[in-house]
Amino acid sequence: QVQVVESGGGLVQAGDSLRLSCAASGSIFIRYPDKYALEWFRQAPGKEREFVAQISWSGDTDYAEFVQGRFTISRDNAKNTAYLQMNNLKAEDTAVYYCRADEVEGLYDYWGQGTQVTVSS
């Protein structure tokens, strides 16, 4: 099994920054960390969960278009942790942010419980 725990959310004002953390653990992940991409999704009230960013074990990244250069995903493999640096936050960024460990062959994925980000205007 793989466990995923998000942290770092909070209440901020528009224009502020936050850094979210995603810590992965579990025997399968620790043994085969290169088999898992780490991804961030978000879900606002009444809306579908949407993709935000992805990073592979080797550091290849992908972003949703709405990020518009404001967010940066990174990964510290020694700590089994991914980060999402969010700058110039906007009210529309308000959502629960979820981390997913995505098995590269597409057979398994593991979700965290989410961390709330609230951006006041």
PDB file of C-alpha atoms in Angstrom:
ATOM      1  CA  GLN A   1       0.000   0.000   0.000  1.00  0.00           C
ATOM      2  CA  VAL A   2       0.902   3.654  -0.478  1.00  0.00           C
ATOM      3  CA  GLN A   3      -0.145   6.406   1.906  1.00  0.00           C
ATOM      4  CA  VAL A   4      -0.284  10.048   0.847  1.00  0.00           C
ATOM      5  CA  VAL A   5      -0.585  12.980   3.263  1.00  0.00           C
ATOM      6  CA  GLU A   6      -0.991  16.613   2.212  1.00  0.00           C
ATOM      7  CA  SER A   7      -0.183  19.624   4.352  1.00  0.00           C
ATOM      8  CA  GLY A   8       0.429  23.342   4.054  1.00  0.00           C
ATOM      9  CA  GLY A   9      -2.997  24.708   3.234  1.00  0.00           C
ATOM     10  CA  GLY A  10      -4.490  27.690   4.968  1.00  0.00           C
ATOM     11  CA  LEU A  11      -6.282  31.001   4.700  1.00  0.00           C
ATOM     12  CA  VAL A  12      -4.434  33.685   2.753  1.00  0.00           C
ATOM     13  CA  GLN A  13      -5.157  36.905   0.929  1.00  0.00           C
ATOM     14  CA  ALA A  14      -5.109  37.345  -2.816  1.00  0.00           C
ATOM     15  CA  GLY A  15      -1.548  37.799  -4.019  1.00  0.00           C
ATOM     16  CA  ASP A  16      -0.044  35.740  -1.204  1.00  0.00           C
ATOM     17  CA  SER A  17       1.885  32.489  -1.534  1.00  0.00           C
ATOM     18  CA  LEU A  18       1.627  29.013  -0.067  1.00  0.00           C
ATOM     19  CA  ARG A  19       3.694  25.883  -0.346  1.00  0.00           C
ATOM     20  CA  LEU A  20       1.835  22.601  -0.134  1.00  0.00           C
ATOM     21  CA  SER A  21       3.572  19.360   0.752  1.00  0.00           C
ATOM     22  CA  CYS A  22       2.710  15.811  -0.238  1.00  0.00           C
ATOM     23  CA  ALA A  23       4.426  13.097   1.761  1.00  0.00           C
ATOM     24  CA  ALA A  24       4.251   9.578   0.362  1.00  0.00           C
ATOM     25  CA  SER A  25       4.948   6.483   2.383  1.00  0.00           C
ATOM     26  CA  GLY A  26       4.204   2.790   2.580  1.00  0.00           C
ATOM     27  CA  SER A  27       6.281  -0.237   1.783  1.00  0.00           C
ATOM     28  CA  ILE A  28       5.414  -0.361  -1.918  1.00  0.00           C
ATOM     29  CA  PHE A  29       6.235   3.283  -2.533  1.00  0.00           C
ATOM     30  CA  ILE A  30       9.443   3.153  -0.521  1.00  0.00           C
ATOM     31  CA  ARG A  31      10.583   0.077  -2.386  1.00  0.00           C
ATOM     32  CA  TYR A  32       9.638   1.322  -5.868  1.00  0.00           C
ATOM     33  CA  PRO A  33       9.473   5.131  -5.715  1.00  0.00           C
ATOM     34  CA  ASP A  34      10.368   5.518  -9.394  1.00  0.00           C
ATOM     35  CA  LYS A  35       7.127   3.778 -10.333  1.00  0.00           C
ATOM     36  CA  TYR A  36       4.989   6.686  -9.089  1.00  0.00           C
ATOM     37  CA  ALA A  37       4.335  10.106 -10.453  1.00  0.00           C
ATOM     38  CA  LEU A  38       3.095  12.569  -7.846  1.00  0.00           C
ATOM     39  CA  GLU A  39       0.252  14.834  -8.855  1.00  0.00           C
ATOM     40  CA  TRP A  40      -1.804  17.678  -7.458  1.00  0.00           C
ATOM     41  CA  PHE A  41      -5.519  18.064  -8.069  1.00  0.00           C
ATOM     42  CA  ARG A  42      -8.003  20.499  -6.624  1.00  0.00           C
ATOM     43  CA  GLN A  43     -11.740  20.607  -6.095  1.00  0.00           C
ATOM     44  CA  ALA A  44     -13.805  23.677  -5.351  1.00  0.00           C
ATOM     45  CA  PRO A  45     -17.300  23.407  -3.865  1.00  0.00           C
ATOM     46  CA  GLY A  46     -19.830  22.340  -6.468  1.00  0.00           C
ATOM     47  CA  LYS A  47     -17.166  21.691  -9.104  1.00  0.00           C
ATOM     48  CA  GLU A  48     -15.405  18.658 -10.485  1.00  0.00           C
ATOM     49  CA  ARG A  49     -11.971  17.736  -9.275  1.00  0.00           C
ATOM     50  CA  GLU A  50      -9.405  19.088 -11.722  1.00  0.00           C
ATOM     51  CA  PHE A  51      -5.781  18.425 -12.500  1.00  0.00           C
ATOM     52  CA  VAL A  52      -3.227  20.993 -11.350  1.00  0.00           C
ATOM     53  CA  ALA A  53       0.294  19.625 -11.805  1.00  0.00           C
ATOM     54  CA  GLN A  54       2.312  16.433 -12.135  1.00  0.00           C
ATOM     55  CA  ILE A  55       5.917  15.440 -11.586  1.00  0.00           C
ATOM     56  CA  SER A  56       7.632  12.170 -12.397  1.00  0.00           C
ATOM     57  CA  TRP A  57      10.311  10.545 -10.283  1.00  0.00           C
ATOM     58  CA  SER A  58      12.928  11.887 -12.693  1.00  0.00           C
ATOM     59  CA  GLY A  59      11.562  15.434 -12.488  1.00  0.00           C
ATOM     60  CA  ASP A  60       9.504  15.810 -15.658  1.00  0.00           C
ATOM     61  CA  THR A  61       6.602  18.168 -15.011  1.00  0.00           C
ATOM     62  CA  ASP A  62       3.241  19.029 -16.473  1.00  0.00           C
ATOM     63  CA  TYR A  63       0.795  21.793 -15.526  1.00  0.00           C
ATOM     64  CA  ALA A  64      -2.793  22.694 -16.138  1.00  0.00           C
ATOM     65  CA  GLU A  65      -3.165  25.729 -18.363  1.00  0.00           C
ATOM     66  CA  PHE A  66      -4.876  27.770 -15.645  1.00  0.00           C
ATOM     67  CA  VAL A  67      -1.668  27.710 -13.590  1.00  0.00           C
ATOM     68  CA  GLN A  68      -0.267  30.353 -15.971  1.00  0.00           C
ATOM     69  CA  GLY A  69       3.214  30.145 -14.474  1.00  0.00           C
ATOM     70  CA  ARG A  70       2.079  30.876 -10.913  1.00  0.00           C
ATOM     71  CA  PHE A  71       2.603  27.374  -9.514  1.00  0.00           C
ATOM     72  CA  THR A  72       5.693  25.196  -9.435  1.00  0.00           C
ATOM     73  CA  ILE A  73       5.714  21.502  -8.610  1.00  0.00           C
ATOM     74  CA  SER A  74       8.885  19.915  -7.290  1.00  0.00           C
ATOM     75  CA  ARG A  75       9.952  16.653  -5.733  1.00  0.00           C
ATOM     76  CA  ASP A  76      12.512  15.619  -3.140  1.00  0.00           C
ATOM     77  CA  ASN A  77      12.978  11.911  -3.675  1.00  0.00           C
ATOM     78  CA  ALA A  78      15.176  11.563  -0.601  1.00  0.00           C
ATOM     79  CA  LYS A  79      12.217  12.723   1.500  1.00  0.00           C
ATOM     80  CA  ASN A  80       9.550  10.976  -0.592  1.00  0.00           C
ATOM     81  CA  THR A  81       7.813  14.323  -0.819  1.00  0.00           C
ATOM     82  CA  ALA A  82       6.385  16.526  -3.548  1.00  0.00           C
ATOM     83  CA  TYR A  83       5.688  20.228  -3.190  1.00  0.00           C
ATOM     84  CA  LEU A  84       3.427  22.721  -4.871  1.00  0.00           C
ATOM     85  CA  GLN A  85       4.673  26.284  -4.589  1.00  0.00           C
ATOM     86  CA  MET A  86       1.736  28.584  -5.272  1.00  0.00           C
ATOM     87  CA  ASN A  87       2.421  32.262  -5.872  1.00  0.00           C
ATOM     88  CA  ASN A  88       0.114  35.176  -6.613  1.00  0.00           C
ATOM     89  CA  LEU A  89      -2.886  33.268  -5.351  1.00  0.00           C
ATOM     90  CA  LYS A  90      -6.310  34.305  -6.546  1.00  0.00           C
ATOM     91  CA  ALA A  91      -9.752  33.864  -5.064  1.00  0.00           C
ATOM     92  CA  GLU A  92     -10.545  31.302  -7.743  1.00  0.00           C
ATOM     93  CA  ASP A  93      -7.718  29.122  -6.412  1.00  0.00           C
ATOM     94  CA  THR A  94      -9.828  28.393  -3.342  1.00  0.00           C
ATOM     95  CA  ALA A  95     -10.303  24.632  -3.191  1.00  0.00           C
ATOM     96  CA  VAL A  96      -9.320  21.465  -1.430  1.00  0.00           C
ATOM     97  CA  TYR A  97      -5.984  20.397  -2.872  1.00  0.00           C
ATOM     98  CA  TYR A  98      -5.331  16.677  -3.176  1.00  0.00           C
ATOM     99  CA  CYS A  99      -2.158  14.760  -3.865  1.00  0.00           C
ATOM    100  CA  ARG A 100      -2.145  11.539  -5.842  1.00  0.00           C
ATOM    101  CA  ALA A 101       0.547   8.931  -6.206  1.00  0.00           C
ATOM    102  CA  ASP A 102      -0.016   7.656  -9.735  1.00  0.00           C
ATOM    103  CA  GLU A 103       1.491   4.315 -10.676  1.00  0.00           C
ATOM    104  CA  VAL A 104       3.186   4.752 -14.024  1.00  0.00           C
ATOM    105  CA  GLU A 105       1.537   1.756 -15.670  1.00  0.00           C
ATOM    106  CA  GLY A 106      -1.893   3.098 -14.744  1.00  0.00           C
ATOM    107  CA  LEU A 107      -2.966   0.150 -12.628  1.00  0.00           C
ATOM    108  CA  TYR A 108      -3.067   1.857  -9.224  1.00  0.00           C
ATOM    109  CA  ASP A 109      -3.394   5.264  -7.677  1.00  0.00           C
ATOM    110  CA  TYR A 110      -3.476   6.519  -4.104  1.00  0.00           C
ATOM    111  CA  TRP A 111      -5.096   9.703  -2.861  1.00  0.00           C
ATOM    112  CA  GLY A 112      -4.535  11.814   0.197  1.00  0.00           C
ATOM    113  CA  GLN A 113      -7.300  13.398   2.260  1.00  0.00           C
ATOM    114  CA  GLY A 114      -6.666  16.890   0.936  1.00  0.00           C
ATOM    115  CA  THR A 115      -5.657  20.234   2.395  1.00  0.00           C
ATOM    116  CA  GLN A 116      -7.884  23.304   2.288  1.00  0.00           C
ATOM    117  CA  VAL A 117      -6.653  26.442   0.551  1.00  0.00           C
ATOM    118  CA  THR A 118      -8.810  29.521   0.984  1.00  0.00           C
ATOM    119  CA  VAL A 119      -7.899  32.774  -0.751  1.00  0.00           C
ATOM    120  CA  SER A 120      -9.745  35.913   0.276  1.00  0.00           C
ATOM    121  CA  SER A 121     -10.143  38.802  -2.133  1.00  0.00           C
TER     122      SER A 121
END
